[in-house]
Short mmCIF file of C-alpha atoms and ligand atoms in Angstrom, two decimals:
data_model
loop_
_atom_site.label_atom_id
_atom_site.label_comp_id
_atom_site.label_asym_id
_atom_site.label_seq_id
_atom_site.Cartn_x
_atom_site.Cartn_y
_atom_site.Cartn_z
CA MET A 76 0.07 0.03 0.40
CA LYS A 77 1.56 3.81 -0.96
CA LEU A 78 1.09 5.91 1.90
CA ASP A 79 1.16 9.98 1.45
CA ASN A 80 3.50 12.02 2.34
CA ASN A 81 1.47 13.43 4.49
CA PHE A 82 1.72 10.69 7.07
CA PHE A 83 5.15 10.45 7.13
CA LYS A 84 4.73 13.90 8.08
CA LYS A 85 3.01 13.36 11.03
CA PHE A 86 4.43 11.02 12.15
CA ASP A 87 8.29 11.92 11.35
CA GLY A 88 10.94 10.31 12.87
CA ASN A 89 8.76 7.52 14.22
CA PHE A 90 6.94 6.27 11.37
CA SER A 91 9.41 4.63 8.26
CA ALA A 92 9.17 2.69 5.25
CA ASN A 93 10.88 -1.11 4.52
CA VAL A 94 12.04 -1.52 7.90
CA LYS A 95 15.06 -4.58 8.03
CA LEU A 96 13.09 -6.92 10.75
CA SER A 97 15.75 -9.23 11.66
CA ASN A 98 16.57 -6.36 13.44
CA TYR A 99 14.05 -7.13 15.77
CA SER A 100 13.56 -11.05 16.22
CA TRP A 101 15.82 -12.58 18.33
CA PHE A 102 16.69 -14.90 15.77
CA ASN A 103 17.65 -11.94 12.80
CA LEU A 104 16.01 -13.51 10.65
CA GLY A 105 12.91 -11.89 8.13
CA GLY A 106 12.50 -9.86 5.06
CA ASN A 107 11.29 -5.77 5.83
CA ALA A 108 8.53 -4.59 7.27
CA GLU A 109 6.33 -2.51 4.77
CA TYR A 110 5.77 0.06 7.41
CA PHE A 111 7.69 0.20 10.75
CA TYR A 112 6.03 2.58 13.38
CA LYS A 113 7.58 3.40 16.82
CA ALA A 114 5.38 4.82 19.05
CA LYS A 115 5.79 7.58 21.01
CA ASN A 116 3.81 8.21 23.77
CA LYS A 117 -0.35 6.74 24.54
CA THR A 118 -1.75 9.70 22.92
CA GLN A 119 0.21 9.73 19.29
CA LEU A 120 -0.41 6.19 19.52
CA ILE A 121 -4.17 6.44 19.12
CA GLU A 122 -3.70 9.47 16.92
CA PHE A 123 -1.85 7.01 14.72
CA LEU A 124 -4.10 3.51 14.82
CA SER A 125 -6.82 6.16 14.04
CA GLU A 126 -5.00 6.84 11.13
CA ALA A 127 -3.85 3.76 10.22
CA LYS A 128 -7.84 2.54 10.13
CA LYS A 129 -9.14 5.48 8.07
CA ILE A 130 -6.91 3.59 5.46
CA ASN A 131 -7.01 0.31 6.29
CA LEU A 132 -3.22 -0.03 7.24
CA LYS A 133 -3.05 -3.67 8.68
CA THR A 134 -1.36 -4.03 12.02
CA THR A 135 1.58 -5.55 13.72
CA ILE A 136 1.83 -5.70 17.30
CA LEU A 137 5.35 -6.42 18.34
CA GLY A 138 7.33 -6.60 21.71
CA ALA A 139 11.15 -7.66 21.87
CA GLY A 140 11.03 -10.22 19.60
CA SER A 141 12.24 -12.50 21.80
CA ASN A 142 9.41 -14.92 20.36
CA THR A 143 8.86 -14.52 17.07
CA LEU A 144 10.28 -15.56 13.59
CA PHE A 145 9.31 -13.61 11.37
CA ARG A 146 9.25 -14.69 7.10
CA ASP A 147 11.80 -14.23 4.78
CA GLN A 148 9.06 -12.00 2.40
CA GLY A 149 8.48 -10.29 4.84
CA ILE A 150 5.47 -8.60 6.86
CA LYS A 151 2.57 -6.10 4.38
CA GLY A 152 1.11 -2.63 6.47
CA VAL A 153 2.65 -2.08 10.12
CA VAL A 154 4.41 -3.09 12.47
CA ILE A 155 4.01 -1.54 15.76
CA LYS A 156 6.89 -0.95 18.44
CA LEU A 157 6.07 0.66 21.70
CA GLY A 158 8.85 2.89 22.20
CA ASN A 159 10.66 4.31 25.42
CA GLU A 160 7.95 5.82 26.84
CA PHE A 161 6.82 2.81 27.01
CA SER A 162 9.57 1.39 29.80
CA TYR A 163 8.58 1.79 32.61
CA THR A 164 8.66 0.49 36.32
CA LYS A 165 7.27 2.38 39.33
CA MET A 166 5.31 0.50 43.34
CA ILE A 167 1.60 1.55 43.45
CA ASN A 168 1.74 0.27 47.53
CA LYS A 169 3.75 -1.98 49.88
CA GLU A 170 2.74 -5.51 47.27
CA ILE A 171 1.95 -3.74 43.56
CA LEU A 172 4.25 -2.57 40.98
CA MET A 173 3.29 -1.17 37.95
CA ALA A 174 5.15 -1.74 34.62
CA GLY A 175 4.74 -0.36 30.84
CA ALA A 176 4.13 -2.87 27.81
CA ALA A 177 8.21 -1.92 26.21
CA THR A 178 9.54 -2.97 29.94
CA ILE A 179 12.03 -5.58 29.43
CA ASP A 180 11.36 -8.97 32.27
CA ARG A 181 14.57 -8.51 33.70
CA LYS A 182 14.28 -4.88 34.45
CA VAL A 183 10.61 -5.81 36.15
CA ALA A 184 12.46 -8.61 38.04
CA ASP A 185 14.89 -6.60 39.37
CA PHE A 186 13.03 -3.05 40.36
CA ALA A 187 11.17 -5.78 42.49
CA LYS A 188 13.85 -6.77 44.34
CA GLU A 189 15.25 -3.16 44.81
CA ASN A 190 11.47 -3.29 46.61
CA ASN A 191 11.33 -6.31 48.79
CA LEU A 192 8.88 -7.49 46.06
CA GLY A 193 9.21 -11.28 46.17
CA ASN A 194 7.56 -13.62 43.79
CA LEU A 195 8.99 -12.35 40.57
CA GLU A 196 11.44 -13.46 40.47
CA PHE A 197 10.97 -15.88 37.30
CA LEU A 198 10.68 -12.69 34.78
CA SER A 199 14.88 -11.92 35.11
CA CYS A 200 15.00 -16.06 33.14
CA ILE A 201 12.62 -14.35 30.37
CA PRO A 202 14.74 -12.15 27.96
CA GLY A 203 11.15 -10.30 26.13
CA SER A 204 9.28 -7.22 26.99
CA ILE A 205 6.20 -7.08 29.36
CA GLY A 206 3.54 -7.00 26.82
CA GLY A 207 5.21 -10.08 25.02
CA ALA A 208 4.75 -12.37 28.09
CA ILE A 209 1.38 -11.22 29.20
CA ILE A 210 0.35 -12.87 25.59
CA MET A 211 2.42 -15.33 26.12
CA ASN A 212 1.60 -15.79 29.67
CA SER A 213 5.56 -16.90 29.48
CA GLY A 214 6.95 -18.30 32.88
CA CYS A 215 9.44 -20.93 34.10
CA TYR A 216 10.06 -22.78 37.33
CA GLU A 217 6.27 -23.24 38.68
CA ASN A 218 5.59 -19.53 38.23
CA ASP A 219 3.53 -17.85 35.09
CA ILE A 220 2.54 -14.34 34.89
CA SER A 221 -0.80 -15.21 35.49
CA LYS A 222 -0.22 -16.24 39.10
CA VAL A 223 0.99 -12.31 39.06
CA LEU A 224 -1.01 -10.49 37.24
CA ILE A 225 -3.75 -8.32 38.66
CA SER A 226 -4.34 -6.16 35.47
CA ILE A 227 -3.68 -4.87 31.79
CA GLN A 228 -4.09 -1.38 30.35
CA ALA A 229 -4.52 -1.73 26.72
CA ILE A 230 -5.59 0.46 23.93
CA ASP A 231 -8.66 -1.27 21.76
CA ILE A 232 -7.19 -1.03 18.06
CA ASN A 233 -11.61 -0.76 17.19
CA LYS A 234 -12.57 1.61 20.00
CA LEU A 235 -9.75 3.97 19.89
CA SER A 236 -9.44 3.19 23.90
CA GLU A 237 -8.00 2.71 26.97
CA ILE A 238 -9.56 0.00 28.64
CA GLU A 239 -8.13 -1.94 31.84
CA ILE A 240 -9.59 -5.65 31.94
CA LYS A 241 -9.04 -6.94 34.99
CA LYS A 242 -6.83 -11.05 35.81
CA GLU A 243 -10.08 -12.51 36.05
CA ASP A 244 -11.85 -11.71 33.11
CA ILE A 245 -8.34 -13.03 31.33
CA LYS A 246 -8.05 -16.87 30.55
CA PHE A 247 -4.94 -17.98 31.05
CA SER A 248 -3.04 -21.14 29.65
CA TYR A 249 -0.10 -23.16 29.15
CA ARG A 250 1.69 -20.86 26.92
CA GLY A 251 -0.90 -18.46 26.07
CA THR A 252 -4.28 -16.43 26.74
CA ASN A 253 -7.79 -15.55 24.77
CA LEU A 254 -6.87 -11.55 24.95
CA PRO A 255 -7.84 -10.19 20.98
CA ASP A 256 -5.31 -9.92 18.68
CA ASP A 257 -6.67 -6.14 18.27
CA LEU A 258 -5.40 -5.35 21.78
CA ILE A 259 -2.08 -3.37 22.69
CA ILE A 260 -0.92 -3.64 25.51
CA ILE A 261 0.13 -0.64 27.10
CA SER A 262 0.80 -1.58 30.56
CA ALA A 263 0.25 -3.93 33.33
CA LYS A 264 -0.03 -3.84 36.91
CA PHE A 265 1.51 -7.12 39.32
CA LYS A 266 1.16 -8.63 42.70
CA GLY A 267 4.00 -9.51 44.21
CA THR A 268 4.71 -10.85 48.25
CA ILE A 269 6.86 -8.75 50.40
CA SER A 270 10.27 -10.10 51.18
CA LYS A 271 13.60 -8.87 51.63
CA LYS A 272 16.02 -7.70 49.17
CA GLU A 273 18.17 -10.37 49.85
CA LEU A 274 16.43 -13.13 49.77
CA ILE A 275 15.25 -12.62 46.83
CA GLU A 276 18.48 -11.67 45.24
CA LYS A 277 19.72 -15.27 46.16
CA LYS A 278 16.01 -16.83 44.19
CA GLN A 279 16.74 -14.89 41.30
CA SER A 280 20.93 -15.98 40.88
CA TYR A 281 19.37 -19.58 41.40
CA PHE A 282 16.84 -19.27 38.64
CA ILE A 283 19.46 -17.60 36.20
CA GLU A 284 22.60 -20.16 37.23
CA LYS A 285 19.62 -22.62 36.69
CA LYS A 286 18.58 -21.98 33.55
CA LYS A 287 22.37 -21.51 32.27
CA LEU A 288 23.06 -24.91 32.80
CA SER A 289 20.05 -26.15 30.81
CA GLN A 290 19.74 -23.63 28.08
CA PRO A 291 22.23 -21.86 26.03
CA SER A 292 22.74 -18.41 25.40
CA GLN A 293 24.07 -16.45 22.83
CA ILE A 294 22.45 -17.74 20.43
CA LYS A 295 20.45 -16.58 17.15
CA THR A 296 16.85 -18.57 19.06
CA CYS A 297 13.86 -17.38 20.44
CA GLY A 298 13.81 -20.38 22.85
CA SER A 299 11.05 -23.16 23.14
CA THR A 300 10.33 -23.78 19.03
CA PHE A 301 6.86 -25.70 20.77
CA LYS A 302 4.50 -26.11 23.55
CA ASN A 303 5.39 -29.26 26.20
CA SER A 304 2.51 -31.09 25.40
CA SER A 305 3.09 -32.69 29.22
CA LYS A 306 4.76 -32.26 32.37
CA ASP A 307 6.32 -36.22 31.73
CA LYS A 308 7.21 -35.81 28.19
CA LYS A 309 8.08 -32.61 27.72
CA ALA A 310 8.94 -31.44 23.81
CA TRP A 311 12.51 -31.98 24.19
CA MET A 312 11.91 -35.68 25.21
CA LEU A 313 9.88 -36.01 22.42
CA ILE A 314 11.92 -34.57 19.28
CA LYS A 315 15.09 -36.46 21.77
CA GLU A 316 13.11 -39.76 21.20
CA SER A 317 12.54 -39.26 18.12
CA GLY A 318 15.70 -38.50 16.66
CA CYS A 319 15.47 -35.67 15.04
CA GLU A 320 18.29 -33.86 17.40
CA ASN A 321 20.39 -33.52 14.39
CA PHE A 322 18.63 -32.77 11.73
CA LYS A 323 19.41 -29.14 9.97
CA GLU A 324 17.89 -27.68 7.50
CA GLY A 325 20.29 -25.08 5.40
CA ASP A 326 22.15 -23.61 8.07
CA ALA A 327 19.26 -24.03 10.62
CA MET A 328 20.10 -26.16 13.29
CA ILE A 329 19.05 -27.70 16.66
CA SER A 330 20.55 -26.32 19.45
CA GLN A 331 23.43 -29.57 21.41
CA LYS A 332 21.54 -28.35 24.72
CA HIS A 333 18.54 -28.45 24.76
CA CYS A 334 16.77 -29.74 21.49
CA ASN A 335 13.71 -27.67 21.91
CA PHE A 336 15.73 -24.34 21.09
CA PHE A 337 15.78 -23.97 17.25
CA VAL A 338 19.11 -22.41 16.13
CA ASN A 339 20.46 -19.70 13.26
CA ASN A 340 23.46 -20.35 13.26
CA GLY A 341 24.68 -17.75 11.38
CA ASN A 342 22.94 -17.53 7.36
CA ALA A 343 20.36 -19.37 7.51
CA LYS A 344 16.98 -18.23 6.11
CA SER A 345 13.52 -18.42 7.89
CA ALA A 346 12.34 -20.91 5.47
CA ASP A 347 15.24 -23.06 6.91
CA ILE A 348 14.31 -22.84 10.19
CA GLU A 349 10.48 -23.32 9.25
CA ASN A 350 11.13 -26.64 6.88
CA LEU A 351 13.27 -28.02 10.33
CA ILE A 352 9.92 -27.49 12.68
CA ASN A 353 7.83 -29.35 9.61
CA LYS A 354 10.62 -31.93 9.77
CA VAL A 355 10.82 -32.32 13.34
CA LYS A 356 6.59 -32.17 13.58
CA LYS A 357 6.07 -34.80 11.04
CA LYS A 358 9.00 -36.90 12.56
CA VAL A 359 7.67 -36.67 15.53
CA TYR A 360 3.65 -37.67 14.93
CA GLU A 361 5.28 -40.54 13.16
CA LYS A 362 7.24 -42.02 15.71
CA THR A 363 5.43 -41.14 18.84
CA GLY A 364 1.71 -40.08 17.55
CA VAL A 365 1.64 -36.34 19.37
CA ASN A 366 1.13 -33.54 17.34
CA LEU A 367 3.25 -31.54 18.59
CA GLU A 368 2.05 -27.52 19.02
CA LEU A 369 4.21 -24.60 18.23
CA GLU A 370 5.16 -22.11 20.74
CA ILE A 371 6.92 -18.96 18.68
CA LYS A 372 5.06 -16.85 16.61
CA ILE A 373 5.11 -17.30 13.09
CA VAL A 374 4.55 -14.09 11.45
CA GLY A 375 4.89 -12.39 7.75
CA GLU A 376 4.73 -13.40 4.41
C1 LIG B 6 17.50 -17.59 25.21
C2 LIG B 6 15.51 -17.36 25.65
C3 LIG B 6 14.61 -18.49 26.91
C4 LIG B 6 13.52 -18.15 26.69
N1 LIG B 6 12.89 -18.18 27.72
C5 LIG B 6 11.83 -18.39 28.20
C6 LIG B 6 10.90 -19.55 29.60
O1 LIG B 6 11.78 -19.64 30.58
N2 LIG B 6 10.08 -18.77 29.36
C7 LIG B 6 8.85 -18.42 28.54
O2 LIG B 6 7.84 -18.73 28.80
N3 LIG B 6 9.46 -18.07 27.58
C8 LIG B 6 10.79 -17.93 27.17
N4 LIG B 6 11.67 -17.62 25.94
C9 LIG B 6 10.51 -17.11 24.97
C10 LIG B 6 9.67 -15.43 25.25
O3 LIG B 6 11.21 -14.67 25.67
C11 LIG B 6 8.98 -15.28 25.99
O4 LIG B 6 8.11 -15.98 25.39
C12 LIG B 6 8.69 -13.64 25.61
O5 LIG B 6 7.01 -13.65 27.07
C13 LIG B 6 8.49 -12.74 24.62
O6 LIG B 6 8.24 -11.37 25.06
P1 LIG B 6 8.75 -10.29 24.06
O7 LIG B 6 8.07 -9.25 24.14
O8 LIG B 6 10.07 -10.86 23.10
O9 LIG B 6 7.75 -11.08 22.70
P2 LIG B 6 7.75 -10.97 21.19
O10 LIG B 6 8.36 -12.13 20.44
O11 LIG B 6 7.67 -9.50 20.39
O12 LIG B 6 6.00 -10.99 21.04
C14 LIG B 6 5.28 -12.39 20.98
C15 LIG B 6 3.97 -11.98 21.15
O13 LIG B 6 3.15 -11.07 21.47
C16 LIG B 6 2.70 -10.24 21.35
N5 LIG B 6 3.11 -9.01 21.90
C17 LIG B 6 4.24 -8.75 22.04
N6 LIG B 6 3.96 -7.04 23.12
C18 LIG B 6 2.68 -7.22 22.60
C19 LIG B 6 1.56 -5.85 23.53
N7 LIG B 6 2.27 -4.41 23.86
N8 LIG B 6 0.57 -5.64 23.20
C20 LIG B 6 0.22 -6.98 22.57
N9 LIG B 6 0.76 -7.90 22.36
C21 LIG B 6 2.01 -7.80 21.99
C22 LIG B 6 3.18 -10.40 19.71
O14 LIG B 6 2.32 -9.64 19.07
C23 LIG B 6 3.36 -12.00 19.63
O15 LIG B 6 2.43 -12.13 19.36
C24 LIG B 6 12.65 -17.50 25.71
C25 LIG B 6 12.90 -16.55 24.62
C26 LIG B 6 14.73 -16.79 24.80
C27 LIG B 6 15.10 -16.52 23.36
#
């Protein structure tokens, strides 16, 4: 879709065309976004959505890209990312904190620690943003977002207004929610338990070390590719049992440390990762009868 210059002028500095998406995904892969908008603040975001709606511009919301594979042909319409003003933390009272949706999970965990607020330590192990963590109901070590969330504040893309949704009105599942696609989460409130900084620090370090031992780091990946279908038969077990550990497609491979982590070894294409996914899925189904479900999100043409 060709946009006139006024659109660019109106959102000057925050709106551009043909933006390389590989810079925005942990896989470091993907084609271009037809348009890319970095929202300055809430008011500008609503104004932008209103203009986009008038011309039927398709919108895709992105967090930190740690769970997203962009296809090689890129994305039509506009990819929206929340800017710096959506990255903040503040205490509401001794047990409740609020975080902007663009805040990196680790920062929220550290902020909670500084404020003697426990039970949010698991967030230090998840490399995404608060918006993405809520949509994915992210978690680890017996905890997840659904257990600590109080409410979300979001922009409804259709009504062009801010709404608040209480945790009780959201249906959470394992690595997912029933929140509709036409919401952009802008912030959230979380409840922790009053604790001591030293205790929180210990728990946080324990989790971080535990993760380092079981999962690869410093690689181009989006973490677990498939959801665990059951506690006894985790996805990595099924992949191993089916003999897929050494499967490769181009420069896409499977981590030797954790076989549910798929990796861009440097020169892979998104299609290589997707082909590897399909190859593993097929083999696991043939060998075990389990139909693995994707945890990562694949978007684009
Ligand atoms: C090394 C590694 C380890 C990982 N370990 C874990 C783990 O232990 N546990 C776990 O659960 N996950 C893990 N993950 C996966 C990933 O980090 C989480 O799913 C994370 O919460 C995704 O957040 P994000 O901001 O990167 O989301 P993105 O990948 O940017 O987006 C994910 C989804 O959320 C939507 N979204 C993002 N922001 C918003 C918003 N503001 N409003 C509305 N929708 C939005 C996107 O449209 C997309 O559908 C790991 C990933 C990596 C790379």
